Amino acid sequence: MEIIIVPSAEDVGPAAAARIAAVVREDPGATIGLATGSSPQGVYADLAARAAAGEISFAAASGFALDEYVGIPAEHPESYVQVLATSVVGPLGFAPDRVHVPDGRATDLAAAARAYEDAIVAAGGIDLQILGVGTNGHIGFNEPTSSLSSRTRIKTLAERTRADNARFFATPEEVPTHCITQGLGTILDAGELLLVANGEAKAAAVAAAVEGPLTSFVPASVLQLHRRATVVVDEAAASRLALADYYRFTYDNKPQWQRW
Ligand code: GLP
């Protein structure tokens, strides 16, 4: 795992976007796994600026959302289909029909989850998966004790997650109780994982994911199983990493040929 510690929250987006830009430049038809939440917004803003400058194009790329709420309409501003349309599809210039989101409105949710898995396989798999991390260590909406080999499925949101996400809704009661999320096994199938986090509130989850034991109690610890996982964090989110100095030294002394 590579840990990149950047000075401030504003530096996380550009540092992570540099890697995604390199992937899309090399393969304009790349398939990108798209996370929602506030953490990757700086990544998307930086990629949108690069696309506007003509430096990269997502016109031939595909996208798969990590997850979607169950129980709110597609038109709801906080449905992930809307959030991705607003912050990713339009600004980055993805073809809308090549960006997929699990169908949280399906009458048969289990079938919708299976269909989503099939669509990822049919697209040739996800080349690079962008991830945030919940304060309880979740990735996607894989809450603590999620099976480490889980596939896309219905999950019940943890009380902590509902409280964390209440800031996006008018009242805490409005936060859905259920979702469809890519599983930890689904995420591990991606060619590359790129997790971004900032702020003191994420420091414990980041330390547990990177340096703690591999455990379903901290779903983000599955990054330890992946052969190509990168974590980009600001100083605040890195503040509980025991080996922070080692990660800084490693990055500062990275040979040129290993750089993005
Ligand atoms: C959300 C999403 C995750 C996200 C996490 C952290 O609920 N389902 O994909 O990574 O929780 O969110 P934020 O970046 O807003 O802190």
CSV table of C-alpha atoms and ligand atoms in Angstrom, one decimal:
chain,number,residue,atom,x,y,z
A,1,MET,CA,0.0,0.0,0.0
A,2,GLU,CA,1.2,3.5,-0.8
A,3,ILE,CA,0.4,6.3,1.7
A,4,ILE,CA,0.7,9.8,0.4
A,5,ILE,CA,0.5,12.5,3.0
A,6,VAL,CA,-0.2,16.0,1.7
A,7,PRO,CA,-0.1,19.2,3.7
A,8,SER,CA,-3.8,20.2,3.7
A,9,ALA,CA,-7.3,19.1,2.7
A,10,GLU,CA,-7.1,21.2,-0.5
A,11,ASP,CA,-4.0,19.2,-1.7
A,12,VAL,CA,-5.8,15.8,-1.5
A,13,GLY,CA,-7.9,16.3,-4.6
A,14,PRO,CA,-5.1,17.3,-7.0
A,15,ALA,CA,-2.8,14.6,-5.8
A,16,ALA,CA,-5.4,11.9,-6.3
A,17,ALA,CA,-6.6,13.4,-9.6
A,18,ALA,CA,-3.1,13.2,-11.0
A,19,ARG,CA,-3.2,9.4,-10.8
A,20,ILE,CA,-6.7,9.2,-12.4
A,21,ALA,CA,-5.6,11.6,-15.1
A,22,ALA,CA,-2.6,9.3,-15.9
A,23,VAL,CA,-4.9,6.2,-16.1
A,24,VAL,CA,-7.4,8.0,-18.5
A,25,ARG,CA,-4.6,9.4,-20.6
A,26,GLU,CA,-3.1,5.9,-21.0
A,27,ASP,CA,-6.5,4.3,-21.6
A,28,PRO,CA,-9.3,6.8,-22.7
A,29,GLY,CA,-11.8,4.0,-22.4
A,30,ALA,CA,-10.9,3.2,-18.8
A,31,THR,CA,-13.6,2.3,-16.3
A,32,ILE,CA,-13.6,4.3,-13.1
A,33,GLY,CA,-15.3,3.4,-9.9
A,34,LEU,CA,-17.0,6.6,-8.5
A,35,ALA,CA,-17.4,7.3,-4.8
A,36,THR,CA,-19.8,9.9,-3.5
A,37,GLY,CA,-19.5,11.8,-0.2
A,38,SER,CA,-17.6,15.0,0.4
A,39,SER,CA,-14.0,13.5,0.4
A,40,PRO,CA,-13.7,12.9,-3.4
A,41,GLN,CA,-15.3,16.3,-4.4
A,42,GLY,CA,-11.8,17.9,-4.6
A,43,VAL,CA,-10.7,15.1,-6.9
A,44,TYR,CA,-13.7,15.6,-9.2
A,45,ALA,CA,-13.1,19.4,-9.2
A,46,ASP,CA,-9.5,18.9,-10.2
A,47,LEU,CA,-10.4,16.4,-12.9
A,48,ALA,CA,-13.1,18.8,-14.2
A,49,ALA,CA,-10.5,21.5,-14.5
A,50,ARG,CA,-8.2,19.2,-16.4
A,51,ALA,CA,-11.0,18.2,-18.7
A,52,ALA,CA,-12.0,21.8,-19.3
A,53,ALA,CA,-8.4,22.6,-20.2
A,54,GLY,CA,-8.4,19.8,-22.7
A,55,GLU,CA,-5.7,17.9,-20.8
A,56,ILE,CA,-7.8,14.8,-20.5
A,57,SER,CA,-11.2,13.5,-21.7
A,58,PHE,CA,-13.7,11.2,-20.1
A,59,ALA,CA,-15.8,11.1,-23.3
A,60,ALA,CA,-14.9,7.4,-24.0
A,61,ALA,CA,-14.6,6.4,-20.3
A,62,SER,CA,-17.2,4.5,-18.2
A,63,GLY,CA,-18.1,4.9,-14.6
A,64,PHE,CA,-19.7,2.7,-11.9
A,65,ALA,CA,-21.0,4.2,-8.7
A,66,LEU,CA,-20.0,2.5,-5.4
A,67,ASP,CA,-23.4,2.6,-3.9
A,68,GLU,CA,-26.9,4.1,-3.8
A,69,TYR,CA,-29.6,4.8,-1.2
A,70,VAL,CA,-32.7,2.8,-1.1
A,71,GLY,CA,-36.0,4.6,-0.3
A,72,ILE,CA,-35.5,8.0,-1.9
A,73,PRO,CA,-36.6,8.8,-5.5
A,74,ALA,CA,-34.0,9.2,-8.3
A,75,GLU,CA,-34.9,12.9,-8.4
A,76,HIS,CA,-34.0,13.5,-4.8
A,77,PRO,CA,-30.9,15.8,-4.7
A,78,GLU,CA,-29.1,13.4,-2.4
A,79,SER,CA,-29.7,10.3,-4.5
A,80,TYR,CA,-26.3,9.2,-5.7
A,81,VAL,CA,-27.6,9.1,-9.3
A,82,GLN,CA,-28.2,12.9,-8.9
A,83,VAL,CA,-25.0,13.6,-7.0
A,84,LEU,CA,-22.9,11.9,-9.6
A,85,ALA,CA,-24.8,13.6,-12.4
A,86,THR,CA,-24.1,17.0,-10.8
A,87,SER,CA,-20.6,16.6,-9.6
A,88,VAL,CA,-19.1,14.0,-12.0
A,89,VAL,CA,-21.0,13.2,-15.2
A,90,GLY,CA,-21.5,16.8,-16.4
A,91,PRO,CA,-18.3,18.4,-15.1
A,92,LEU,CA,-15.9,15.7,-16.2
A,93,GLY,CA,-17.8,15.1,-19.5
A,94,PHE,CA,-18.7,11.4,-19.1
A,95,ALA,CA,-21.2,10.1,-21.6
A,96,PRO,CA,-24.3,9.8,-19.3
A,97,ASP,CA,-25.2,6.3,-20.7
A,98,ARG,CA,-21.8,5.0,-19.7
A,99,VAL,CA,-22.2,5.9,-16.0
A,100,HIS,CA,-24.0,3.3,-14.0
A,101,VAL,CA,-25.6,3.5,-10.5
A,102,PRO,CA,-27.2,0.7,-8.6
A,103,ASP,CA,-31.0,0.9,-8.9
A,104,GLY,CA,-32.2,1.7,-5.4
A,105,ARG,CA,-35.8,2.0,-6.6
A,106,ALA,CA,-36.1,-1.5,-8.1
A,107,THR,CA,-39.0,-3.6,-6.8
A,108,ASP,CA,-36.6,-6.5,-6.7
A,109,LEU,CA,-33.5,-5.0,-5.1
A,110,ALA,CA,-31.6,-8.3,-4.9
A,111,ALA,CA,-32.0,-8.8,-8.6
A,112,ALA,CA,-30.9,-5.2,-9.2
A,113,ALA,CA,-27.8,-5.9,-7.1
A,114,ARG,CA,-26.9,-9.0,-9.1
A,115,ALA,CA,-27.5,-7.1,-12.4
A,116,TYR,CA,-25.1,-4.4,-11.2
A,117,GLU,CA,-22.4,-7.1,-10.6
A,118,ASP,CA,-23.1,-8.5,-14.1
A,119,ALA,CA,-22.8,-5.0,-15.6
A,120,ILE,CA,-19.4,-4.5,-14.0
A,121,VAL,CA,-18.2,-7.8,-15.4
A,122,ALA,CA,-19.7,-7.0,-18.9
A,123,ALA,CA,-17.8,-3.7,-18.9
A,124,GLY,CA,-14.5,-5.6,-18.3
A,125,GLY,CA,-14.2,-4.7,-14.6
A,126,ILE,CA,-13.3,-1.5,-12.9
A,127,ASP,CA,-9.8,-0.2,-13.7
A,128,LEU,CA,-9.5,2.3,-10.8
A,129,GLN,CA,-11.9,2.5,-7.9
A,130,ILE,CA,-12.0,5.9,-6.0
A,131,LEU,CA,-12.9,5.5,-2.3
A,132,GLY,CA,-13.7,7.6,0.7
A,133,VAL,CA,-13.9,6.2,4.2
A,134,GLY,CA,-16.6,6.5,6.8
A,135,THR,CA,-15.7,7.5,10.4
A,136,ASN,CA,-16.6,3.9,11.3
A,137,GLY,CA,-14.2,2.5,8.7
A,138,HIS,CA,-16.8,1.7,6.0
A,139,ILE,CA,-16.0,1.9,2.3
A,140,GLY,CA,-18.9,2.2,-0.1
A,141,PHE,CA,-21.7,1.4,2.4
A,142,ASN,CA,-20.0,-1.8,3.6
A,143,GLU,CA,-20.5,-1.2,7.3
A,144,PRO,CA,-18.5,-2.9,10.1
A,145,THR,CA,-18.8,-6.7,10.0
A,146,SER,CA,-19.5,-6.8,6.3
A,147,SER,CA,-18.2,-10.0,4.7
A,148,LEU,CA,-14.7,-9.5,3.3
A,149,SER,CA,-15.8,-11.3,0.2
A,150,SER,CA,-19.2,-9.6,-0.2
A,151,ARG,CA,-20.7,-8.7,-3.6
A,152,THR,CA,-23.1,-5.9,-4.5
A,153,ARG,CA,-26.1,-6.3,-2.2
A,154,ILE,CA,-28.6,-4.5,0.1
A,155,LYS,CA,-27.2,-3.3,3.4
A,156,THR,CA,-28.6,-1.6,6.5
A,157,LEU,CA,-26.8,1.7,7.3
A,158,ALA,CA,-25.1,1.9,10.7
A,159,GLU,CA,-26.5,4.5,13.1
A,160,ARG,CA,-23.1,6.3,12.9
A,161,THR,CA,-23.3,6.5,9.1
A,162,ARG,CA,-26.9,7.9,9.2
A,163,ALA,CA,-25.8,10.5,11.8
A,164,ASP,CA,-22.7,11.4,9.7
A,165,ASN,CA,-24.8,11.8,6.5
A,166,ALA,CA,-27.6,13.7,8.2
A,167,ARG,CA,-25.8,16.9,7.2
A,168,PHE,CA,-27.0,16.3,3.6
A,169,PHE,CA,-30.7,16.0,4.5
A,170,ALA,CA,-33.2,18.4,6.0
A,171,THR,CA,-33.7,16.2,9.1
A,172,PRO,CA,-31.8,13.2,10.5
A,173,GLU,CA,-35.0,11.0,10.1
A,174,GLU,CA,-34.9,11.6,6.3
A,175,VAL,CA,-31.6,9.7,5.9
A,176,PRO,CA,-32.4,6.4,4.4
A,177,THR,CA,-31.9,3.2,6.5
A,178,HIS,CA,-30.9,1.0,3.5
A,179,CYS,CA,-28.7,1.1,0.5
A,180,ILE,CA,-27.3,-1.0,-2.3
A,181,THR,CA,-23.5,-1.1,-2.2
A,182,GLN,CA,-20.7,-2.8,-4.1
A,183,GLY,CA,-19.3,-5.5,-1.8
A,184,LEU,CA,-15.8,-5.7,-0.4
A,185,GLY,CA,-15.1,-8.5,-2.8
A,186,THR,CA,-16.4,-6.4,-5.7
A,187,ILE,CA,-14.1,-3.5,-4.6
A,188,LEU,CA,-11.2,-5.8,-4.3
A,189,ASP,CA,-11.7,-7.0,-8.0
A,190,ALA,CA,-10.9,-3.4,-9.2
A,191,GLY,CA,-7.4,-3.1,-10.9
A,192,GLU,CA,-6.4,-0.3,-8.5
A,193,LEU,CA,-7.8,1.3,-5.4
A,194,LEU,CA,-7.4,5.0,-4.6
A,195,LEU,CA,-8.7,6.1,-1.1
A,196,VAL,CA,-8.9,9.8,-0.2
A,197,ALA,CA,-9.6,11.2,3.3
A,198,ASN,CA,-9.1,14.5,5.1
A,199,GLY,CA,-9.7,15.9,8.5
A,200,GLU,CA,-9.1,14.8,12.1
A,201,ALA,CA,-12.5,13.0,12.1
A,202,LYS,CA,-11.1,10.4,9.7
A,203,ALA,CA,-7.7,9.9,11.5
A,204,ALA,CA,-8.8,6.9,13.6
A,205,ALA,CA,-10.5,5.1,10.6
A,206,VAL,CA,-7.4,5.8,8.4
A,207,ALA,CA,-5.0,4.4,11.0
A,208,ALA,CA,-7.1,1.3,11.6
A,209,ALA,CA,-7.5,0.7,7.8
A,210,VAL,CA,-3.8,1.1,7.1
A,211,GLU,CA,-2.0,-0.1,10.2
A,212,GLY,CA,-4.6,-2.1,12.1
A,213,PRO,CA,-5.4,-5.8,11.7
A,214,LEU,CA,-7.4,-7.0,8.6
A,215,THR,CA,-10.9,-7.3,10.1
A,216,SER,CA,-14.4,-7.0,8.9
A,217,PHE,CA,-14.9,-4.6,11.9
A,218,VAL,CA,-12.9,-2.1,9.8
A,219,PRO,CA,-14.0,-2.7,6.2
A,220,ALA,CA,-11.4,-0.3,4.8
A,221,SER,CA,-8.7,-2.7,6.1
A,222,VAL,CA,-9.4,-4.8,3.0
A,223,LEU,CA,-7.1,-2.4,1.2
A,224,GLN,CA,-4.3,-4.4,2.8
A,225,LEU,CA,-5.3,-7.3,0.6
A,226,HIS,CA,-5.1,-5.4,-2.6
A,227,ARG,CA,-1.9,-5.4,-4.7
A,228,ARG,CA,-2.3,-1.8,-5.8
A,229,ALA,CA,-3.9,0.4,-3.2
A,230,THR,CA,-3.0,4.1,-2.6
A,231,VAL,CA,-4.2,6.3,0.2
A,232,VAL,CA,-4.0,10.0,-0.1
A,233,VAL,CA,-4.6,11.9,3.2
A,234,ASP,CA,-4.0,15.3,4.6
A,235,GLU,CA,-1.9,15.9,7.8
A,236,ALA,CA,-5.0,15.8,10.0
A,237,ALA,CA,-6.3,12.5,8.6
A,238,ALA,CA,-2.7,11.1,8.9
A,239,SER,CA,-2.3,12.3,12.5
A,240,ARG,CA,-2.8,8.8,14.0
A,241,LEU,CA,-0.5,6.9,11.6
A,242,ALA,CA,2.3,5.3,13.6
A,243,LEU,CA,4.6,5.2,10.6
A,244,ALA,CA,3.8,8.6,9.1
A,245,ASP,CA,7.5,9.6,8.9
A,246,TYR,CA,8.3,6.4,7.0
A,247,TYR,CA,5.5,7.1,4.4
A,248,ARG,CA,6.7,10.7,4.0
A,249,PHE,CA,10.3,9.5,3.5
A,250,THR,CA,9.2,6.9,1.0
A,251,TYR,CA,7.2,9.3,-1.1
A,252,ASP,CA,9.9,12.0,-1.0
A,253,ASN,CA,12.5,9.6,-2.1
A,254,LYS,CA,10.4,7.8,-4.7
A,255,PRO,CA,12.4,7.1,-7.9
A,256,GLN,CA,11.3,9.2,-10.9
A,257,TRP,CA,10.2,6.0,-12.8
A,258,GLN,CA,7.8,5.1,-10.0
A,259,ARG,CA,6.0,8.5,-10.1
A,260,TRP,CA,2.6,9.2,-11.5
B,1,GLP,C1,-20.7,7.9,2.5
B,1,GLP,C2,-20.5,7.0,1.2
B,1,GLP,C3,-19.1,6.5,1.1
B,1,GLP,C4,-18.2,7.6,1.6
B,1,GLP,C5,-18.3,7.8,3.1
B,1,GLP,C6,-17.6,9.0,3.6
B,1,GLP,O1,-21.8,7.7,3.1
B,1,GLP,N1,-21.4,5.9,1.0
B,1,GLP,O2,-18.8,6.1,-0.2
B,1,GLP,O3,-16.8,7.4,1.3
B,1,GLP,O4,-19.7,7.8,3.4
B,1,GLP,O5,-18.2,10.2,3.3
B,1,GLP,P1,-17.5,11.6,3.4
B,1,GLP,O6,-16.5,11.7,2.3
B,1,GLP,O7,-18.6,12.6,3.1
B,1,GLP,O8,-16.9,11.8,4.7
